[in-house]
Amino acid sequence: MPQTPRYLTIKRYILDNITSGRWLPGDRIPTELELTQQFSVSRMTVNKAVRDLVAEGMLQRKPRAGTFICSPDDKAESPLLDIRNIAAEVQQRGQEYSNKVLKQTKLVADDEIAIKLGVMIRSTVYYSEIIHYADERPIQLELRWVNAQYAPGYLSQDFTQQTPNQYLSANCPLSAIEHTVEAVVPDEQVRRALRLGANEPCLLLNRRTWSGDKLVSSALLYHPGTKYKLSSKVSVATT
């Protein structure tokens, strides 16, 4: 019989300690160096096991602190009535932010895109697809359409260094936002990008933003429903 890969043995060891209750949510697991010595393997092998569990939402890396066990109810949270840079949100939670740019291109607006952005059919628009990660775990798939007239430098930006939100906020100051949220059954593209299980729910935030009276951007923001939540706080005047 083929031998079980060593990284799977380490991964199973960590999972067994979690499921048995020996290690509890919030506990720090042994360091990669300690696991390397314990299992007599390379650092790369240990790192592969830990990375897999981070991506699956079982572990959370905290810079300069170590790797910790996630709580089942530990969900990333974003404000519903505001727009914040996702990179800053992730870093404020003590996690490491990264992203992967899948597409950054020019399109000719069809009927659907023209309605999204309030432009004429066959107008030039810019489009990007980006997966955002927290500790190597995907937390958002961003599909964004941008009015090329109002953000002419969009395609020349390096979105691994700054997010579309950062670029648009600096060049098209926000004056109004429109949000709608719904639970959706993700298609194969979304499931693959967010590493969702077959029956895992997905939250879709549909966002449009204005600068002055100009509709600048329309975005579909997909989040894994088991690991993400949206919140709002509204002040109510009393008499």
mmCIF file of C-alpha atoms in Angstrom:
data_model
loop_
_atom_site.group_PDB
_atom_site.id
_atom_site.type_symbol
_atom_site.label_atom_id
_atom_site.label_comp_id
_atom_site.label_asym_id
_atom_site.label_seq_id
_atom_site.Cartn_x
_atom_site.Cartn_y
_atom_site.Cartn_z
ATOM 1 C CA MET A 1 0.000 0.000 0.000
ATOM 2 C CA PRO A 2 1.265 3.521 -0.735
ATOM 3 C CA GLN A 3 2.604 5.362 2.284
ATOM 4 C CA THR A 4 0.518 8.270 3.638
ATOM 5 C CA PRO A 5 2.213 11.610 2.818
ATOM 6 C CA ARG A 6 3.916 12.999 5.904
ATOM 7 C CA TYR A 7 2.102 16.326 5.733
ATOM 8 C CA LEU A 8 -1.231 14.461 5.994
ATOM 9 C CA THR A 9 0.029 12.679 9.108
ATOM 10 C CA ILE A 10 0.816 16.056 10.692
ATOM 11 C CA LYS A 11 -2.490 17.486 9.549
ATOM 12 C CA ARG A 12 -4.356 14.523 11.059
ATOM 13 C CA TYR A 13 -2.402 14.935 14.313
ATOM 14 C CA ILE A 14 -3.473 18.570 14.602
ATOM 15 C CA LEU A 15 -7.100 17.752 13.742
ATOM 16 C CA ASP A 16 -7.195 14.885 16.248
ATOM 17 C CA ASN A 17 -6.036 17.226 19.001
ATOM 18 C CA ILE A 18 -8.740 19.740 18.067
ATOM 19 C CA THR A 19 -11.627 17.275 17.719
ATOM 20 C CA SER A 20 -10.703 15.441 20.934
ATOM 21 C CA GLY A 21 -10.771 18.686 22.906
ATOM 22 C CA ARG A 22 -7.132 18.465 23.962
ATOM 23 C CA TRP A 23 -6.587 21.732 22.093
ATOM 24 C CA LEU A 24 -9.350 24.339 22.422
ATOM 25 C CA PRO A 25 -10.405 27.349 20.311
ATOM 26 C CA GLY A 26 -7.958 30.154 20.962
ATOM 27 C CA ASP A 27 -5.093 27.816 21.897
ATOM 28 C CA ARG A 28 -1.772 28.260 20.138
ATOM 29 C CA ILE A 29 -0.549 25.100 18.429
ATOM 30 C CA PRO A 30 3.128 24.030 18.510
ATOM 31 C CA THR A 31 5.425 26.076 16.293
ATOM 32 C CA GLU A 32 6.477 24.800 12.890
ATOM 33 C CA LEU A 33 9.962 24.230 14.280
ATOM 34 C CA GLU A 34 8.565 22.146 17.149
ATOM 35 C CA LEU A 35 6.453 20.063 14.750
ATOM 36 C CA THR A 36 9.453 19.659 12.451
ATOM 37 C CA GLN A 37 11.449 18.182 15.312
ATOM 38 C CA GLN A 38 8.566 16.083 16.630
ATOM 39 C CA PHE A 39 7.893 14.380 13.285
ATOM 40 C CA SER A 40 11.465 14.463 11.919
ATOM 41 C CA VAL A 41 10.376 16.120 8.681
ATOM 42 C CA SER A 42 11.290 19.257 6.742
ATOM 43 C CA ARG A 43 9.901 22.681 7.563
ATOM 44 C CA MET A 44 8.220 22.665 4.145
ATOM 45 C CA THR A 45 6.241 19.534 5.028
ATOM 46 C CA VAL A 46 4.960 21.067 8.272
ATOM 47 C CA ASN A 47 4.153 24.331 6.510
ATOM 48 C CA LYS A 48 2.031 22.448 3.937
ATOM 49 C CA ALA A 49 -0.063 20.833 6.701
ATOM 50 C CA VAL A 50 -0.558 24.134 8.525
ATOM 51 C CA ARG A 51 -1.370 26.043 5.328
ATOM 52 C CA ASP A 52 -4.059 23.509 4.435
ATOM 53 C CA LEU A 53 -5.727 23.910 7.843
ATOM 54 C CA VAL A 54 -5.530 27.695 7.645
ATOM 55 C CA ALA A 55 -7.201 27.571 4.223
ATOM 56 C CA GLU A 56 -9.916 25.280 5.624
ATOM 57 C CA GLY A 57 -10.669 27.720 8.446
ATOM 58 C CA MET A 58 -9.414 25.466 11.247
ATOM 59 C CA LEU A 59 -6.333 27.526 12.106
ATOM 60 C CA GLN A 60 -5.503 31.213 12.105
ATOM 61 C CA ARG A 61 -2.030 32.711 11.782
ATOM 62 C CA LYS A 62 -1.256 35.859 13.780
ATOM 63 C CA PRO A 63 1.912 37.714 12.789
ATOM 64 C CA ARG A 64 4.661 37.463 15.430
ATOM 65 C CA ALA A 65 2.297 35.566 17.766
ATOM 66 C CA GLY A 66 1.910 32.117 16.249
ATOM 67 C CA THR A 67 -0.819 29.878 14.844
ATOM 68 C CA PHE A 68 -4.079 29.494 16.784
ATOM 69 C CA ILE A 69 -7.162 27.296 16.675
ATOM 70 C CA CYS A 70 -10.221 29.049 15.257
ATOM 71 C CA SER A 71 -13.546 29.069 17.024
ATOM 72 C CA PRO A 72 -16.410 27.549 15.004
ATOM 73 C CA ASP A 73 -18.260 30.839 15.469
ATOM 74 C CA ASP A 74 -15.261 33.000 14.610
ATOM 75 C CA LYS A 75 -16.319 34.904 11.507
ATOM 76 C CA ALA A 76 -14.758 37.847 9.783
ATOM 77 C CA GLU A 77 -17.069 40.853 9.922
ATOM 78 C CA SER A 78 -17.536 43.892 7.700
ATOM 79 C CA PRO A 79 -19.811 46.932 8.085
ATOM 80 C CA LEU A 80 -22.861 46.935 5.847
ATOM 81 C CA LEU A 81 -23.501 50.691 5.882
ATOM 82 C CA ASP A 82 -19.928 51.731 5.134
ATOM 83 C CA ILE A 83 -17.073 50.862 2.799
ATOM 84 C CA ARG A 84 -13.727 49.866 4.241
ATOM 85 C CA ASN A 85 -10.583 48.658 2.578
ATOM 86 C CA ILE A 86 -10.584 44.876 2.968
ATOM 87 C CA ALA A 87 -6.792 44.802 3.351
ATOM 88 C CA ALA A 88 -7.011 47.128 6.367
ATOM 89 C CA GLU A 89 -9.877 45.081 7.864
ATOM 90 C CA VAL A 90 -7.856 41.884 7.674
ATOM 91 C CA GLN A 91 -4.748 43.486 9.162
ATOM 92 C CA GLN A 92 -6.754 45.076 11.986
ATOM 93 C CA ARG A 93 -7.891 41.577 12.978
ATOM 94 C CA GLY A 94 -4.232 40.575 13.333
ATOM 95 C CA GLN A 95 -4.247 38.501 10.155
ATOM 96 C CA GLU A 96 -2.047 38.567 7.085
ATOM 97 C CA TYR A 97 -3.702 40.024 3.980
ATOM 98 C CA SER A 98 -2.968 38.906 0.437
ATOM 99 C CA ASN A 99 -4.836 38.691 -2.851
ATOM 100 C CA LYS A 100 -4.757 37.089 -6.272
ATOM 101 C CA VAL A 101 -5.722 39.094 -9.365
ATOM 102 C CA LEU A 102 -7.542 36.786 -11.778
ATOM 103 C CA LYS A 103 -8.540 39.358 -14.402
ATOM 104 C CA GLN A 104 -7.931 43.045 -15.109
ATOM 105 C CA THR A 105 -9.190 43.973 -18.548
ATOM 106 C CA LYS A 106 -11.237 46.202 -20.835
ATOM 107 C CA LEU A 107 -14.770 45.257 -21.884
ATOM 108 C CA VAL A 108 -17.437 46.534 -24.222
ATOM 109 C CA ALA A 109 -20.648 47.059 -22.243
ATOM 110 C CA ASP A 110 -23.514 44.736 -23.122
ATOM 111 C CA ASP A 111 -27.090 45.283 -21.914
ATOM 112 C CA GLU A 112 -26.403 43.903 -18.417
ATOM 113 C CA ILE A 113 -23.193 45.855 -17.839
ATOM 114 C CA ALA A 114 -24.724 49.039 -19.219
ATOM 115 C CA ILE A 115 -27.516 48.781 -16.637
ATOM 116 C CA LYS A 116 -25.026 48.055 -13.815
ATOM 117 C CA LEU A 117 -22.992 51.190 -14.544
ATOM 118 C CA GLY A 118 -25.604 53.451 -16.100
ATOM 119 C CA VAL A 119 -23.646 53.755 -19.361
ATOM 120 C CA MET A 120 -24.530 53.400 -23.026
ATOM 121 C CA ILE A 121 -24.390 49.953 -24.617
ATOM 122 C CA ARG A 122 -20.982 49.360 -26.262
ATOM 123 C CA SER A 123 -19.289 51.873 -23.968
ATOM 124 C CA THR A 124 -15.785 50.987 -22.794
ATOM 125 C CA VAL A 125 -15.703 49.751 -19.196
ATOM 126 C CA TYR A 126 -12.981 48.229 -17.044
ATOM 127 C CA TYR A 127 -13.361 44.897 -15.257
ATOM 128 C CA SER A 128 -11.405 43.075 -12.554
ATOM 129 C CA GLU A 129 -11.683 39.773 -10.657
ATOM 130 C CA ILE A 130 -9.750 39.437 -7.401
ATOM 131 C CA ILE A 131 -9.689 36.865 -4.595
ATOM 132 C CA HIS A 132 -8.917 38.389 -1.188
ATOM 133 C CA TYR A 133 -7.294 36.244 1.534
ATOM 134 C CA ALA A 134 -6.871 36.409 5.302
ATOM 135 C CA ASP A 135 -4.045 34.157 6.511
ATOM 136 C CA GLU A 136 -4.144 32.414 3.115
ATOM 137 C CA ARG A 137 -7.862 31.644 3.520
ATOM 138 C CA PRO A 138 -10.125 33.122 0.801
ATOM 139 C CA ILE A 139 -12.723 35.451 2.325
ATOM 140 C CA GLN A 140 -13.964 37.407 -0.683
ATOM 141 C CA LEU A 141 -14.259 37.046 -4.450
ATOM 142 C CA GLU A 142 -14.596 40.525 -5.951
ATOM 143 C CA LEU A 143 -16.037 41.029 -9.449
ATOM 144 C CA ARG A 144 -15.924 44.752 -10.290
ATOM 145 C CA TRP A 145 -17.017 46.867 -13.260
ATOM 146 C CA VAL A 146 -15.693 50.444 -13.436
ATOM 147 C CA ASN A 147 -16.702 53.383 -15.621
ATOM 148 C CA ALA A 148 -13.537 53.979 -17.670
ATOM 149 C CA GLN A 149 -14.365 57.647 -18.110
ATOM 150 C CA TYR A 150 -14.121 58.363 -14.383
ATOM 151 C CA ALA A 151 -11.194 56.056 -13.494
ATOM 152 C CA PRO A 152 -8.933 56.110 -16.580
ATOM 153 C CA GLY A 153 -5.902 54.671 -14.753
ATOM 154 C CA TYR A 154 -7.702 51.582 -13.436
ATOM 155 C CA LEU A 155 -6.080 49.031 -15.747
ATOM 156 C CA SER A 156 -2.549 50.273 -15.060
ATOM 157 C CA GLN A 157 -2.810 49.699 -11.296
ATOM 158 C CA ASP A 158 -1.004 46.897 -9.472
ATOM 159 C CA PHE A 159 -3.808 45.580 -7.280
ATOM 160 C CA THR A 160 -1.459 43.282 -5.404
ATOM 161 C CA GLN A 161 -0.052 46.480 -3.866
ATOM 162 C CA GLN A 162 -3.296 48.405 -3.373
ATOM 163 C CA THR A 163 -6.885 47.223 -3.594
ATOM 164 C CA PRO A 164 -9.408 48.617 -6.090
ATOM 165 C CA ASN A 165 -11.147 50.193 -3.088
ATOM 166 C CA GLN A 166 -7.991 52.135 -2.209
ATOM 167 C CA TYR A 167 -7.466 53.322 -5.771
ATOM 168 C CA LEU A 168 -11.076 54.371 -6.342
ATOM 169 C CA SER A 169 -11.373 56.065 -2.933
ATOM 170 C CA ALA A 170 -8.306 58.181 -3.688
ATOM 171 C CA ASN A 171 -9.301 59.087 -7.245
ATOM 172 C CA CYS A 172 -13.114 59.169 -7.053
ATOM 173 C CA PRO A 173 -14.053 60.296 -3.511
ATOM 174 C CA LEU A 174 -17.125 58.437 -2.317
ATOM 175 C CA SER A 175 -20.399 60.350 -2.078
ATOM 176 C CA ALA A 176 -23.021 57.560 -2.006
ATOM 177 C CA ILE A 177 -23.277 53.771 -1.852
ATOM 178 C CA GLU A 178 -25.990 51.245 -2.662
ATOM 179 C CA HIS A 179 -25.909 47.804 -1.030
ATOM 180 C CA THR A 180 -28.067 44.730 -1.430
ATOM 181 C CA VAL A 181 -27.282 41.414 0.292
ATOM 182 C CA GLU A 182 -28.585 37.963 -0.525
ATOM 183 C CA ALA A 183 -27.802 34.324 0.160
ATOM 184 C CA VAL A 184 -27.003 32.520 -3.061
ATOM 185 C CA VAL A 185 -26.105 29.057 -4.294
ATOM 186 C CA PRO A 186 -22.580 29.612 -5.643
ATOM 187 C CA ASP A 187 -21.628 28.441 -9.103
ATOM 188 C CA GLU A 188 -18.478 26.447 -9.815
ATOM 189 C CA GLN A 189 -16.343 29.574 -10.331
ATOM 190 C CA VAL A 190 -17.273 30.975 -6.920
ATOM 191 C CA ARG A 191 -16.979 27.615 -5.122
ATOM 192 C CA ARG A 192 -13.516 27.074 -6.547
ATOM 193 C CA ALA A 193 -12.296 30.594 -5.767
ATOM 194 C CA LEU A 194 -13.562 30.539 -2.160
ATOM 195 C CA ARG A 195 -12.809 26.820 -1.596
ATOM 196 C CA LEU A 196 -16.411 26.148 -0.605
ATOM 197 C CA GLY A 197 -17.832 22.760 0.207
ATOM 198 C CA ALA A 198 -20.580 21.319 -1.975
ATOM 199 C CA ASN A 199 -23.365 22.525 0.345
ATOM 200 C CA GLU A 200 -21.643 25.547 1.902
ATOM 201 C CA PRO A 201 -23.718 28.765 1.781
ATOM 202 C CA CYS A 202 -22.492 31.953 0.169
ATOM 203 C CA LEU A 203 -23.240 35.617 0.899
ATOM 204 C CA LEU A 204 -23.413 38.000 -2.058
ATOM 205 C CA LEU A 205 -23.055 41.746 -1.504
ATOM 206 C CA ASN A 206 -24.057 43.785 -4.547
ATOM 207 C CA ARG A 207 -22.455 47.249 -4.258
ATOM 208 C CA ARG A 208 -22.633 50.372 -6.410
ATOM 209 C CA THR A 209 -20.697 53.544 -5.593
ATOM 210 C CA TRP A 210 -21.012 57.166 -6.672
ATOM 211 C CA SER A 211 -18.589 60.094 -6.650
ATOM 212 C CA GLY A 212 -20.607 63.281 -6.753
ATOM 213 C CA ASP A 213 -23.381 62.489 -9.225
ATOM 214 C CA LYS A 214 -21.253 59.994 -11.164
ATOM 215 C CA LEU A 215 -21.887 56.232 -10.895
ATOM 216 C CA VAL A 216 -18.291 55.005 -10.812
ATOM 217 C CA SER A 217 -18.302 51.327 -9.871
ATOM 218 C CA SER A 218 -20.515 48.263 -9.579
ATOM 219 C CA ALA A 219 -19.246 45.192 -7.748
ATOM 220 C CA LEU A 220 -20.365 41.701 -6.786
ATOM 221 C CA LEU A 221 -18.643 40.625 -3.559
ATOM 222 C CA TYR A 222 -18.974 36.924 -2.700
ATOM 223 C CA HIS A 223 -18.157 35.678 0.829
ATOM 224 C CA PRO A 224 -18.164 32.183 2.370
ATOM 225 C CA GLY A 225 -21.297 32.228 4.514
ATOM 226 C CA THR A 226 -19.839 30.022 7.248
ATOM 227 C CA LYS A 227 -16.851 32.308 7.800
ATOM 228 C CA TYR A 228 -18.168 35.819 7.150
ATOM 229 C CA LYS A 229 -20.863 38.165 8.383
ATOM 230 C CA LEU A 230 -22.040 41.679 7.603
ATOM 231 C CA SER A 231 -23.234 44.072 10.283
ATOM 232 C CA SER A 232 -24.758 47.507 10.612
ATOM 233 C CA LYS A 233 -25.249 50.072 13.332
ATOM 234 C CA VAL A 234 -27.841 52.820 12.974
ATOM 235 C CA SER A 235 -28.313 55.721 15.360
ATOM 236 C CA VAL A 236 -31.970 56.401 16.108
ATOM 237 C CA ALA A 237 -32.978 59.868 17.207
ATOM 238 C CA THR A 238 -35.179 60.016 20.314
ATOM 239 C CA THR A 239 -37.500 62.775 21.372
#
